[in-house]
Amino acid sequence: MTVWTTTRYAIDLATPRVMGIVNLTPDSFSDGGRHAGTSAALAHCERLLKDGADILDIGGESTRPGSDPVPVDEELARVLPVLRGALALGVPVSVDTVKPEVMRAALETGADIVNDVNGLRRPGAVEAVAAHPSCGICLMHMQGEPKSMQEHPHYDDVVADVARFLAERVATLAEHGVARERLTLDPGVGFGKTAAHNFELLARQRELLALGVPLLAGWSRKSSLGAVTGRPIGQRLAASVAAALAAALQGASVLRVHDVAETVDALKVWRAAGLLPGGTDRGSDLASQSGR
Ligand code: 7PM
């Protein structure tokens, strides 16, 4: 049985799990000030849980494609109040950050998982998670720096390059005493990659399973989906669900999504059809249902 060991929860990855995105950008929940922003963000967390999210991922927008970094104090002020509330909701809570200071404060507050799009490469980041006895960790691949990474992405073999990078990060964490059971690996859709690179990573995603660590995939609303559908970000729901299912079919254990309800329904249908590995707790209970 595959589990993802985190601070408070051993997450059963026998079936793909859904991680709901809680994006704490100034434009998301903050019109009305900091306190109102926190309440609105927590209401969104509760919505995602009703919709069937297994994990919540809270991000203060530290590293986004094309963006400037956010100061530590600002990121802490956005993330910590929501984290405190989310930790009371009964599911594992992840914090999306690249900053060791934010990692330490989040872990001190009780965060279950550190999700780092930079793969814990900032000085002190590995030490921040290694100092914790059991927090979960998502290590993502990114080529270049957020501000410029989409200018000229280049790979000899994108899957081999991503696999080599992730293997090196797993080895570094092992040297610092972090058990493999605490990790998931993420190919980093859209982080220093063209649409062709992203789709090659999806087509060949199973090759990354050879690393022996569960995979997390984040396709939700991303520009590669716009590239194939011609649709703007607000019209990528069907494309996002399709990509999440494809990632699950290709062996991803955790799907990071905005549209939790739709993704959960889609997974239920594929699970009922035997296209995905089992799972019972939040899955369909066919025996107790009528034939409609
Ligand atoms: C603007 C551009 C806002 C991009 C937000 C984003 C991932 C992640 C993000 C991912 C993991 C988004 C991204 N993407 N963490 N954080 N994997 N592990 O689309 O793909 O949410 S931020």
Short mmCIF file of C-alpha atoms in Angstrom, two decimals, residues 22-280:
data_model
loop_
_atom_site.label_atom_id
_atom_site.label_comp_id
_atom_site.label_asym_id
_atom_site.label_seq_id
_atom_site.Cartn_x
_atom_site.Cartn_y
_atom_site.Cartn_z
CA VAL A 22 -6.40 27.92 -2.62
CA ASN A 23 -4.66 30.83 -4.31
CA LEU A 24 -4.14 33.76 -1.94
CA THR A 25 -3.32 36.42 -4.50
CA PRO A 26 -4.32 39.99 -3.64
CA ASP A 27 -7.02 39.84 -6.34
CA SER A 28 -8.50 36.50 -5.15
CA PHE A 29 -9.96 37.07 -1.69
CA SER A 30 -8.70 40.38 -0.36
CA ASP A 31 -11.13 43.09 -1.46
CA GLY A 32 -12.29 44.22 1.97
CA GLY A 33 -8.95 43.87 3.71
CA ARG A 34 -6.86 41.16 5.29
CA HIS A 35 -9.43 39.82 7.72
CA ALA A 36 -12.24 39.63 5.17
CA GLY A 37 -9.75 38.02 2.80
CA THR A 38 -8.98 35.29 5.34
CA SER A 39 -12.70 34.56 5.89
CA ALA A 40 -13.37 34.38 2.17
CA ALA A 41 -10.38 32.08 1.66
CA LEU A 42 -11.56 29.77 4.44
CA ALA A 43 -15.07 29.69 2.97
CA HIS A 44 -13.43 28.62 -0.29
CA CYS A 45 -11.53 25.87 1.59
CA GLU A 46 -14.82 24.55 2.99
CA ARG A 47 -16.37 24.63 -0.49
CA LEU A 48 -13.46 22.58 -1.87
CA LEU A 49 -13.90 20.01 0.91
CA LYS A 50 -17.64 19.70 0.23
CA ASP A 51 -16.71 19.17 -3.41
CA GLY A 52 -14.51 16.24 -2.39
CA ALA A 53 -10.97 17.57 -2.08
CA ASP A 54 -8.62 15.24 -0.19
CA ILE A 55 -5.90 17.86 0.39
CA LEU A 56 -5.87 21.70 0.42
CA ASP A 57 -2.93 23.58 -1.14
CA ILE A 58 -2.55 27.14 0.11
CA GLY A 59 -0.32 29.49 -1.88
CA GLY A 60 0.66 33.10 -1.27
CA GLU A 61 1.90 33.52 -4.84
CA SER A 62 5.61 33.35 -4.15
CA THR A 63 6.68 32.05 -7.55
CA ARG A 64 4.47 32.30 -10.58
CA PRO A 65 5.43 32.24 -14.25
CA GLY A 66 6.40 35.78 -15.29
CA SER A 67 6.00 37.20 -11.80
CA ASP A 68 8.20 39.13 -9.41
CA PRO A 69 8.90 37.61 -6.01
CA VAL A 70 6.64 38.54 -3.08
CA PRO A 71 8.44 39.72 0.11
CA VAL A 72 8.57 37.18 2.97
CA ASP A 73 6.50 39.33 5.35
CA GLU A 74 3.76 39.78 2.78
CA GLU A 75 3.66 36.06 1.98
CA LEU A 76 3.50 35.17 5.69
CA ALA A 77 0.68 37.68 6.26
CA ARG A 78 -1.30 36.11 3.42
CA VAL A 79 -0.67 32.46 4.23
CA LEU A 80 -0.52 32.00 8.01
CA PRO A 81 -4.04 33.18 8.97
CA VAL A 82 -5.61 30.94 6.31
CA LEU A 83 -3.34 28.05 7.24
CA ARG A 84 -4.42 28.27 10.91
CA GLY A 85 -8.08 28.06 9.91
CA ALA A 86 -7.57 25.36 7.28
CA LEU A 87 -5.73 23.12 9.76
CA ALA A 88 -9.01 22.78 11.69
CA LEU A 89 -10.95 21.42 8.69
CA GLY A 90 -9.93 17.77 9.03
CA VAL A 91 -7.80 17.25 5.91
CA PRO A 92 -4.09 17.57 5.18
CA VAL A 93 -3.02 21.12 4.34
CA SER A 94 -0.13 21.91 2.04
CA VAL A 95 1.67 25.25 1.70
CA ASP A 96 2.90 26.27 -1.76
CA THR A 97 6.12 28.22 -1.16
CA VAL A 98 9.77 28.39 -2.21
CA LYS A 99 10.95 30.35 0.83
CA PRO A 100 12.64 28.58 3.76
CA GLU A 101 11.32 31.27 6.15
CA VAL A 102 7.75 30.59 5.04
CA MET A 103 8.34 26.82 5.25
CA ARG A 104 9.61 27.10 8.83
CA ALA A 105 6.70 29.31 9.92
CA ALA A 106 4.17 27.07 8.17
CA LEU A 107 5.61 23.92 9.76
CA GLU A 108 5.69 25.64 13.14
CA THR A 109 1.99 26.43 12.66
CA GLY A 110 1.32 22.76 11.88
CA ALA A 111 1.27 22.51 8.07
CA ASP A 112 1.11 18.93 6.81
CA ILE A 113 2.97 19.36 3.52
CA VAL A 114 5.49 21.74 1.93
CA ASN A 115 4.86 22.13 -1.81
CA ASP A 116 7.88 23.79 -3.45
CA VAL A 117 7.81 24.60 -7.18
CA ASN A 118 11.56 25.20 -6.85
CA GLY A 119 12.30 21.67 -5.57
CA LEU A 120 13.80 22.93 -2.27
CA ARG A 121 16.76 24.59 -4.04
CA ARG A 122 16.81 27.83 -2.04
CA PRO A 123 19.56 27.78 0.59
CA GLY A 124 18.03 26.49 3.83
CA ALA A 125 14.96 24.91 2.22
CA VAL A 126 16.14 21.29 2.52
CA GLU A 127 17.20 21.98 6.11
CA ALA A 128 13.79 23.52 6.89
CA VAL A 129 11.90 20.35 5.94
CA ALA A 130 14.60 17.99 7.25
CA ALA A 131 14.34 19.62 10.69
CA HIS A 132 10.71 18.46 10.84
CA PRO A 133 10.21 14.80 11.82
CA SER A 134 7.44 13.91 9.36
CA CYS A 135 6.08 16.67 7.12
CA GLY A 136 5.13 15.72 3.57
CA ILE A 137 6.99 17.31 0.67
CA CYS A 138 6.21 17.89 -3.01
CA LEU A 139 9.33 18.43 -5.12
CA MET A 140 8.60 20.08 -8.46
CA HIS A 141 10.80 20.52 -11.50
CA MET A 142 11.27 24.03 -12.91
CA GLN A 143 13.77 25.13 -15.55
CA GLY A 144 15.07 28.67 -15.09
CA GLU A 145 13.56 31.38 -12.92
CA PRO A 146 9.86 32.33 -12.92
CA LYS A 147 10.44 35.78 -14.40
CA SER A 148 12.06 34.46 -17.59
CA MET A 149 11.54 30.69 -17.73
CA GLN A 150 8.96 30.81 -20.54
CA GLU A 151 11.23 32.80 -22.88
CA HIS A 152 13.34 29.98 -24.37
CA PRO A 153 12.69 26.63 -22.69
CA HIS A 154 15.12 24.03 -24.05
CA TYR A 155 15.73 20.34 -23.36
CA ASP A 156 17.64 17.57 -25.11
CA ASP A 157 15.08 15.09 -23.76
CA VAL A 158 12.54 16.73 -21.48
CA VAL A 159 11.53 13.50 -19.70
CA ALA A 160 15.13 12.42 -19.09
CA ASP A 161 16.09 15.92 -17.91
CA VAL A 162 13.14 16.16 -15.51
CA ALA A 163 13.78 12.61 -14.22
CA ARG A 164 17.48 13.36 -13.63
CA PHE A 165 16.65 16.55 -11.75
CA LEU A 166 14.02 14.89 -9.56
CA ALA A 167 16.29 11.90 -8.82
CA GLU A 168 19.02 14.31 -7.69
CA ARG A 169 16.58 16.12 -5.36
CA VAL A 170 15.38 12.80 -3.87
CA ALA A 171 19.02 11.82 -3.24
CA THR A 172 19.78 15.17 -1.59
CA LEU A 173 16.80 14.78 0.72
CA ALA A 174 17.87 11.22 1.57
CA GLU A 175 21.32 12.58 2.55
CA HIS A 176 19.51 14.91 4.93
CA GLY A 177 17.59 12.02 6.46
CA VAL A 178 14.22 12.65 4.81
CA ALA A 179 12.40 9.35 4.20
CA ARG A 180 11.08 8.66 0.69
CA GLU A 181 7.62 8.03 2.10
CA ARG A 182 7.41 11.77 2.79
CA LEU A 183 7.83 12.72 -0.88
CA THR A 184 5.85 13.24 -4.06
CA LEU A 185 7.43 14.36 -7.34
CA ASP A 186 5.95 16.79 -9.86
CA PRO A 187 7.08 17.29 -13.48
CA GLY A 188 6.12 20.98 -13.20
CA VAL A 189 3.70 21.62 -16.04
CA GLY A 190 4.36 25.08 -17.50
CA PHE A 191 7.44 25.87 -15.43
CA GLY A 192 10.11 26.48 -18.07
CA LYS A 193 8.39 24.27 -20.67
CA THR A 194 6.63 24.72 -23.98
CA ALA A 195 3.24 23.10 -24.64
CA ALA A 196 5.10 20.40 -26.61
CA HIS A 197 7.36 19.72 -23.60
CA ASN A 198 4.36 19.50 -21.26
CA PHE A 199 2.48 17.08 -23.49
CA GLU A 200 5.56 14.92 -23.98
CA LEU A 201 5.84 14.73 -20.18
CA LEU A 202 2.20 13.67 -20.03
CA ALA A 203 2.53 11.08 -22.80
CA ARG A 204 5.65 9.61 -21.17
CA GLN A 205 4.70 10.30 -17.54
CA ARG A 206 4.94 6.60 -16.65
CA GLU A 207 8.71 6.76 -17.16
CA LEU A 208 8.86 9.02 -14.09
CA LEU A 209 7.25 6.29 -11.98
CA ALA A 210 10.60 4.47 -12.19
CA LEU A 211 11.88 7.01 -9.63
CA GLY A 212 9.85 5.01 -7.10
CA VAL A 213 8.10 8.05 -5.59
CA PRO A 214 4.41 8.93 -6.16
CA LEU A 215 3.70 11.64 -8.74
CA LEU A 216 1.69 14.84 -8.35
CA ALA A 217 0.45 16.63 -11.47
CA GLY A 218 -0.87 20.16 -11.92
CA TRP A 219 -2.51 20.84 -15.29
CA SER A 220 -5.43 22.91 -14.03
CA ARG A 221 -6.23 25.87 -16.33
CA LYS A 222 -2.65 26.02 -17.61
CA SER A 223 -1.66 27.74 -20.84
CA SER A 224 -0.77 24.48 -22.62
CA LEU A 225 -4.49 23.66 -22.42
CA GLY A 226 -5.17 27.04 -24.02
CA ALA A 227 -2.62 26.18 -26.70
CA VAL A 228 -4.51 23.07 -27.80
CA THR A 229 -8.08 24.32 -27.30
CA GLY A 230 -7.68 27.99 -28.24
CA ARG A 231 -9.52 28.91 -25.04
CA PRO A 232 -8.75 31.62 -22.46
CA ILE A 233 -8.13 30.70 -18.82
CA GLY A 234 -11.78 31.07 -17.79
CA GLN A 235 -12.91 28.47 -20.35
CA ARG A 236 -10.51 25.62 -19.64
CA LEU A 237 -12.66 23.50 -17.33
CA ALA A 238 -13.23 20.59 -19.72
CA ALA A 239 -9.61 20.70 -20.86
CA SER A 240 -8.42 20.73 -17.23
CA VAL A 241 -10.58 17.75 -16.28
CA ALA A 242 -9.39 15.87 -19.37
CA ALA A 243 -5.75 16.57 -18.51
CA ALA A 244 -6.24 15.54 -14.87
CA LEU A 245 -7.78 12.24 -15.97
CA ALA A 246 -4.96 11.69 -18.45
CA ALA A 247 -2.41 12.31 -15.69
CA ALA A 248 -4.24 9.85 -13.42
CA LEU A 249 -4.35 7.24 -16.18
CA GLN A 250 -0.62 7.75 -16.65
CA GLY A 251 -0.01 6.98 -12.98
CA ALA A 252 -0.27 10.29 -11.10
CA SER A 253 -1.29 9.82 -7.44
CA VAL A 254 -2.25 13.42 -6.66
CA LEU A 255 -4.03 15.87 -8.96
CA ARG A 256 -3.68 19.57 -8.14
CA VAL A 257 -6.83 21.30 -9.42
CA HIS A 258 -9.00 24.39 -9.12
CA ASP A 259 -12.23 22.64 -10.15
CA VAL A 260 -12.53 19.98 -7.49
CA ALA A 261 -16.19 18.93 -7.93
CA GLU A 262 -15.83 18.27 -11.65
CA THR A 263 -12.52 16.45 -11.25
CA VAL A 264 -13.90 14.25 -8.46
CA ASP A 265 -16.93 13.31 -10.60
CA ALA A 266 -14.70 12.46 -13.56
CA LEU A 267 -12.48 10.27 -11.38
CA LYS A 268 -15.55 8.46 -10.01
CA VAL A 269 -16.65 7.58 -13.52
CA TRP A 270 -13.22 6.31 -14.54
CA ARG A 271 -12.92 4.37 -11.30
CA ALA A 272 -16.36 2.78 -11.85
CA ALA A 273 -15.20 1.82 -15.34
CA GLY A 274 -12.13 0.13 -13.90
CA LEU A 275 -9.75 2.57 -15.59
CA LEU A 276 -8.15 3.66 -12.31
CA PRO A 277 -6.94 1.73 -9.29
CA GLY A 278 -9.52 1.25 -6.49
CA GLY A 279 -10.13 3.24 -3.33
CA THR A 280 -13.21 3.12 -1.22
#
